[in-house]
Each structure stands twice: as structure tokens, then as C-alpha cells.
Coordinates of C-alpha atoms in Angstrom, one line a residue:
X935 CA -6.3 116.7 -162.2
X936 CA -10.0 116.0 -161.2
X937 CA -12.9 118.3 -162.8
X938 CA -16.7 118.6 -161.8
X939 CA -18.8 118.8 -164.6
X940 CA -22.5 119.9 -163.7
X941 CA -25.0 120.5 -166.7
X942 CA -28.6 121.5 -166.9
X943 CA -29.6 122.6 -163.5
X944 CA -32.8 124.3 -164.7
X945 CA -32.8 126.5 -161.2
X946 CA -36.4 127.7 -161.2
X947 CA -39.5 126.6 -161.1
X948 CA -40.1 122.9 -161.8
X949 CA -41.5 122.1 -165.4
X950 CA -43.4 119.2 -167.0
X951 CA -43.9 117.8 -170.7
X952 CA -47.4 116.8 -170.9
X953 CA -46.5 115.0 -174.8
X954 CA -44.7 112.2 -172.0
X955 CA -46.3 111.2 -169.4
X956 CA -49.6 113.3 -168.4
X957 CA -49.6 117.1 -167.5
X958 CA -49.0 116.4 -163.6
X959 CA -45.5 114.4 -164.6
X960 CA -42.5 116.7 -163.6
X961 CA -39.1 116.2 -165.7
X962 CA -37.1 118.8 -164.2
X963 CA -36.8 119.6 -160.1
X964 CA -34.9 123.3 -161.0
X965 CA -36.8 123.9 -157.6
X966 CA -34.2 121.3 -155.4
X967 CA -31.1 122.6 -156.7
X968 CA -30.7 124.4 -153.6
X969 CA -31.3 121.6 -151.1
X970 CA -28.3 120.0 -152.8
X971 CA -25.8 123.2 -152.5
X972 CA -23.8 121.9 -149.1
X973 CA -22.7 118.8 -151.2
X974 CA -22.3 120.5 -154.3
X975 CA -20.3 122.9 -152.4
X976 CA -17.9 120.2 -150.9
X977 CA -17.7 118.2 -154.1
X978 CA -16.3 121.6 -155.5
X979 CA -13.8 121.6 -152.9
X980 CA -13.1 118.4 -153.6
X981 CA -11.9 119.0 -157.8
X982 CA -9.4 121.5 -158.9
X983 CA -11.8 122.6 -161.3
X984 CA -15.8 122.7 -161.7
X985 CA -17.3 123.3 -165.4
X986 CA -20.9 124.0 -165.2
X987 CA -21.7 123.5 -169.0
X988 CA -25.0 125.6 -169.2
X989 CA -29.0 125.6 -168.9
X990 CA -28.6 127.2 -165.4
X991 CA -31.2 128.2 -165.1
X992 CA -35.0 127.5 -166.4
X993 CA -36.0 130.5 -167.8
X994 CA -39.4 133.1 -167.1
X995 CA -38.8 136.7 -167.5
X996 CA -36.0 139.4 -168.1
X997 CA -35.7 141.0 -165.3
X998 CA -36.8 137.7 -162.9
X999 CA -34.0 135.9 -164.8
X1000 CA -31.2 138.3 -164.2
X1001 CA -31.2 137.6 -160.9
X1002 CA -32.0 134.4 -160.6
X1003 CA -28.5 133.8 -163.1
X1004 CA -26.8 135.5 -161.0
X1005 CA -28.0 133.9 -157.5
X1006 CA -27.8 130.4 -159.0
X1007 CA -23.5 131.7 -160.3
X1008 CA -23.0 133.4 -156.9
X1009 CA -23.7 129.8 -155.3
X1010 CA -21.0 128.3 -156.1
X1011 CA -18.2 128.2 -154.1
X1012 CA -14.9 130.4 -154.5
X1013 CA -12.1 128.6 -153.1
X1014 CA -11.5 126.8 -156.2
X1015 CA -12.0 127.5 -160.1
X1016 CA -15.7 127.5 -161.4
X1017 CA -16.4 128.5 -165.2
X1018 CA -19.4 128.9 -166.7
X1019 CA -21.0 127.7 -170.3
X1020 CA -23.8 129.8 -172.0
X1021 CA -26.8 126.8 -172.7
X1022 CA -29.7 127.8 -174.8
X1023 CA -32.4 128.5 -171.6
X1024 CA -30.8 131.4 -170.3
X1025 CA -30.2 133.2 -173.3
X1026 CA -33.9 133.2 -173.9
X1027 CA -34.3 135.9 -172.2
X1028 CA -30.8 137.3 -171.4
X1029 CA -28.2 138.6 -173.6
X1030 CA -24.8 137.0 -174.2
X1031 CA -23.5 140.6 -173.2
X1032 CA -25.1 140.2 -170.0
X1033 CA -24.0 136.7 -168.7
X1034 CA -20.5 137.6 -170.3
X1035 CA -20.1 140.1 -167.2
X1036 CA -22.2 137.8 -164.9
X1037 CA -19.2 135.1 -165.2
X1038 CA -16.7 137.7 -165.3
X1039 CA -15.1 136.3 -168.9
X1040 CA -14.7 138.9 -171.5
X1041 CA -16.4 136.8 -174.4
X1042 CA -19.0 133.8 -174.5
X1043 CA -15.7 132.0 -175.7
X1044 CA -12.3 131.8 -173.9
X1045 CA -9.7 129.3 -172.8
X1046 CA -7.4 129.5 -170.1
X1047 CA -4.8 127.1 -168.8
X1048 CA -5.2 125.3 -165.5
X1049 CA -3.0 122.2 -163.8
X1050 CA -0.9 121.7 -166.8
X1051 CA -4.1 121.3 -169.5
X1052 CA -5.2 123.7 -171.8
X1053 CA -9.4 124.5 -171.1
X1054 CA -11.3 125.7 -173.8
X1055 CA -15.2 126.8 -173.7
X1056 CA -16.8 127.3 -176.9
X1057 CA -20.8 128.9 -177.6
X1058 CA -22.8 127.6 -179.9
X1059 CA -24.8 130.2 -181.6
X1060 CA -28.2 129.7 -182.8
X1061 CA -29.2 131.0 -186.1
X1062 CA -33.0 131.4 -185.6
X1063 CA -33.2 132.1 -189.6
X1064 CA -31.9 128.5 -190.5
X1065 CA -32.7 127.1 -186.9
X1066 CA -29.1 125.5 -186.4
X1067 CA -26.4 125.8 -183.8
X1068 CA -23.4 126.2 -184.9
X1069 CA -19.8 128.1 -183.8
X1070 CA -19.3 130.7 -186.5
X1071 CA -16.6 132.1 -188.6
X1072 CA -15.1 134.2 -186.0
X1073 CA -15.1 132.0 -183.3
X1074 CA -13.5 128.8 -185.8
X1075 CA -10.8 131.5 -186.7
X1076 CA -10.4 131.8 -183.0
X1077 CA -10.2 128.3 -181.9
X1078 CA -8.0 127.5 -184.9
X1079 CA -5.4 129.9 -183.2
X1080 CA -6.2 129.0 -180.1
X1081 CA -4.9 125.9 -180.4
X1082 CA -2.1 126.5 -182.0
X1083 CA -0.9 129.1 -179.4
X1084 CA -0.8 125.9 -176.6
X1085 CA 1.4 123.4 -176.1
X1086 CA -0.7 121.5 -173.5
X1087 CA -3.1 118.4 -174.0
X1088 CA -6.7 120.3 -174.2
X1089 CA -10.5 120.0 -173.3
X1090 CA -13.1 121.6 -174.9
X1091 CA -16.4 122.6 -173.1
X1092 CA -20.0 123.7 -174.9
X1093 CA -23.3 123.0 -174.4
X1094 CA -24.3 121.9 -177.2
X1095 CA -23.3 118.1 -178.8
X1096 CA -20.4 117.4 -181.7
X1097 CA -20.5 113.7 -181.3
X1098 CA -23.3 111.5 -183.2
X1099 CA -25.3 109.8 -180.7
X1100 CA -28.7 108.5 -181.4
X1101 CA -31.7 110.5 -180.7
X1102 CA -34.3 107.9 -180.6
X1103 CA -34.9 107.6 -176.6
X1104 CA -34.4 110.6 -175.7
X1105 CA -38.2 112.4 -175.8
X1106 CA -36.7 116.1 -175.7
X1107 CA -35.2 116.1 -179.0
X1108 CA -36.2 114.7 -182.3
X1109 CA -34.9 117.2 -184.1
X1110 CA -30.9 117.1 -185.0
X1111 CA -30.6 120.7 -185.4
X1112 CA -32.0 121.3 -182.3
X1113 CA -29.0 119.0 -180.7
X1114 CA -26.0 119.3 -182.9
X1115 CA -23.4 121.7 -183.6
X1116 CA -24.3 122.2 -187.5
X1117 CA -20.3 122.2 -188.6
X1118 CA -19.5 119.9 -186.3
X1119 CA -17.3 118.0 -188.7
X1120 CA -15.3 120.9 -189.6
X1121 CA -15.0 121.6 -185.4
X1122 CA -14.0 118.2 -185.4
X1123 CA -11.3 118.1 -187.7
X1124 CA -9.7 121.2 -186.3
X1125 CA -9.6 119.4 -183.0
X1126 CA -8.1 116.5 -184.5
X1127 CA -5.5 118.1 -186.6
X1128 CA -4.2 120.2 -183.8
X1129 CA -3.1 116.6 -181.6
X1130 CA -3.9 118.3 -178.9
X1131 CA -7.5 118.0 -178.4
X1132 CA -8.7 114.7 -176.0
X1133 CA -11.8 115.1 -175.0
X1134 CA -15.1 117.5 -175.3
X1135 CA -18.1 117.5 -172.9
X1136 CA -21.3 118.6 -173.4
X1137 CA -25.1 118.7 -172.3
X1138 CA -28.1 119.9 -173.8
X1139 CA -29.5 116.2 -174.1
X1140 CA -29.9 115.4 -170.3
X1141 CA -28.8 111.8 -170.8
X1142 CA -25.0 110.4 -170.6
X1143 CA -23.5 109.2 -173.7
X1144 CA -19.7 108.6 -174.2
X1145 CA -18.5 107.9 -177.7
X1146 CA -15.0 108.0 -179.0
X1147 CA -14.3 109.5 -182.9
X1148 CA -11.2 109.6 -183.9
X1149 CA -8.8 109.0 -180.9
X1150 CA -11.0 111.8 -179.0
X1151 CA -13.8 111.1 -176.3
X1152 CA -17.2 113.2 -176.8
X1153 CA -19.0 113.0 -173.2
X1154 CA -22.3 114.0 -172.6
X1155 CA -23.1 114.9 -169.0
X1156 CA -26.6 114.1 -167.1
X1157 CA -29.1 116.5 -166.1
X1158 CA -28.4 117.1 -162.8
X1159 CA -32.3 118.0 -162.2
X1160 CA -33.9 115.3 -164.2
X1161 CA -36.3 113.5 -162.5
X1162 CA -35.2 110.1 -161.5
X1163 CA -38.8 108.1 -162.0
X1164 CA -39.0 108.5 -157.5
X1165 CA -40.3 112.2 -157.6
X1166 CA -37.2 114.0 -156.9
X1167 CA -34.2 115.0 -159.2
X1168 CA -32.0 112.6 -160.1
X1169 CA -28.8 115.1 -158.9
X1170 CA -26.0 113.5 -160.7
X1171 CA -22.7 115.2 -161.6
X1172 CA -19.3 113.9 -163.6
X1173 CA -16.2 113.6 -161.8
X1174 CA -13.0 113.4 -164.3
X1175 CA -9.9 112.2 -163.4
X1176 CA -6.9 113.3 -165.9
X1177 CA -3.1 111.7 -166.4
X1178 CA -1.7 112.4 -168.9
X1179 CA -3.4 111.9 -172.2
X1180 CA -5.7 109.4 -169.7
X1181 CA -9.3 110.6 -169.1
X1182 CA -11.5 108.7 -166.7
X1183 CA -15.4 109.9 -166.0
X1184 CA -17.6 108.4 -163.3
X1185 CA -20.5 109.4 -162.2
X1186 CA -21.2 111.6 -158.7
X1187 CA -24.7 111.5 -156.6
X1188 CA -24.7 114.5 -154.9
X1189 CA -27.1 113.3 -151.7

């Protein structure tokens, strides 16, 4: 089985963090995501399934964001399966209830079984009191029977990192709870218990990292609209190749 994984599009307006650079540098070309659409489209074609794990798109207003989520969903191909994370940009301004029937899932949360594996997407919650993401109560009691309901080796999709990769060069975050699933120990465990579980992906961070805890692989996907130092965006994707309990990631320029 081969999967596209796409992360942190930020279609919009371009943005800039003056704190890196100067205020003329630009980190994220949301703008060029639609130059690059005939080759996404192909290398969609191309997978038997494409994951696009959130941060869609970079967010300005209610109403302007609506239908911007929806344009920037609508532009991926149909032909084969496309599923869709919540990140933490478009639920600035959008509720979960609204980009639930965007997607057409009936939760933030679902699985669903495709090409002999067992997919599963997870949302990470923020809880603006404590300023944490975590996966709460209900949705642990739902992955825990989840998983015990399949039979088939499983992946796990969310936005947001269970893994425990360095922070120190990436200049977004310096903040662990601004990264990190807070229980991700106790997420962990459940995926490790269950023997099913062999690899999670996630974005947020805009930098790849691969790490291995516990027999399970925790990949980090690139920003596909982070600048690559030449002006433009650096337009990478992951393409995963699956055998078996096998999983292989490369990297995909999509030019």
C-alpha cells in the first residue's frame, strides 16, 4: 500500500515571523499551494490513499475561512481516498462541527479500514484553561475499543506530536505544551498494548523527524509551504510504502 501524507499547507495569504529573520522574511507560501495542484493531483493518483494531517489552511476570518476550507478540501482529487485531520489553524476560527461535515466524517475522530490496514485519525483537543493538547476521556475510551474491534496492523494520524523530539531548532515552538499531546504516554501505551499499532504521523512542527519508541515509528511530516531559504515553498510531501508490518517513508517534491 502507498499513502500521501501532506501537512501544513497554510492555503492563504503568505505570513512572516519578524522574531526570525526581519519583518519582510516569509515562512510560509499558503499563497503557492495552488500552482502546485496538477502535481499534487497526480501524486494522489498515484497512492491508494492521501492523509492530509491538518493546518489547511492559514486562518483570517469566519466567514472568509469557511470557504477558503472548503475550496482548499474540494481541490483534491476524488478518484482515490483523501481524509482529512483537524490542525489547530483552522479551528481558530471554525468549529469542529463545521469541518466535521466539510470532510464528510461524522466525528473529528474515526477510523476506517483500507487495503488490508486499519486507519485511524485522532484530534487533539486543546484545553485553553490549562493550555495543553491532549485526546480526552471519551475519545481514549474510543480508541481503546477501537482497537480492539480490528484485527489488521494499524496507523494512526493527528496533528499534533506523541513522540519526544527535541525542540531546540525549530523557532515555532519552544513551548512543549504547545507541541505535544499532554497524555501522550498513556496514548502510547494503549497503542503498544494493543500489537497492532506500527506507526503514527503527525505535523504541527513543520520539520521531519522520525523516531522509533517501543517497536512503533512516530513520523513527523514537513510543511509542505515552508519556505525553502530560495523564496518559494519548499512543497514537500511523504510518500509511504507498507508490507506487511514494513513501513518505508521518503520524501516527494512536488514541482
Amino acid at each position: 500500500m502507498k499513502i500521501l501524507i501532506i501537512t501544513d499547507i497554510h492555503y492563504g495569504e503568505d505570513t512572516n515571523y519578524p522574531k526570525l529573520i526581519g519583518k519582510e522574511y516569509i515562512n510560509l507560501f499558503g499563497s503557492q499551494f495552488k500552482k502546485y495542484l496538477p502535481n499534487i493531483k497526480t501524486l494522489v493518483k498515484e497512492h491508494d490513499l492521501t492523509i492530509n494531517l491538518g493546518d489547511l489552511i492559514n486562518e483570517t476570518n469566519t466567514e472568509s475561512d469557511l470557504i477558503q476550507y472548503k475550496k482548499a478540501v474540494e481541490f483534491f482529487v476524488k478518484e482515490k481516498p483523501v481524509k482529512h485531520v483537524l490542525g489547530n489553524h483552522e479551528l481558530r476560527t471554525l468549529s469542529r462541527s463545521q469541518l466535521v461535515e466539510i470532510i464528510g466524517e461524522k466525528k473529528s475522530y474515526y477510523s476506517f479500514d483500507l487495503n488490508n490496514y486499519h486507519h485511524i485519525v485522532l484530534d487533539g483537543f486543546r484545553d485553553f484553561e490549562e493550555d495543553i493538547y491532549k485526546i480526552d476521556k471519551e475519545q481514549l475510551a474510543w480508541l481503546q475499543k477501537d482497537l480492539d474491534n480490528t484485527n489488521l496492523l494499524s496507523l494512526v494520524y493527528c496533528h499534533y506530536v506523541f513522540d519526544n523530539q527535541s525542540l531546540d531548532s525549530n523557532y515555532y515552538f519552544n513551548k512543549p505544551q504547545r507541541v505535544f499531546i499532554e497524555n501522550k504516554e498513556e496514548i502510547r501505551k494503549i497503542f503498544e498494548d494493543s500489537k497492532k499499532v506500527i506507526a503514527v504521523f503527525s505535523g504541527h512542527l513543520h520539520f521531519f523527524h522520525q523516531e522509533i519508541i517501543n517497536g512503533i515509528k512516530y513520523i513527523t511530516a514537513p510543511a509542505f509551504s515552508e519556505n525553502d531559504g530560495n523564496h518559494k515553498a519548499k512543497a514537500e510531501c511523504l510518500s509511504v510504502d507498507l508490507d506487511g508490518k514494513e513501513v518505508a517513508v521518503k520524501f516527494v517534491k512536488v514541482f
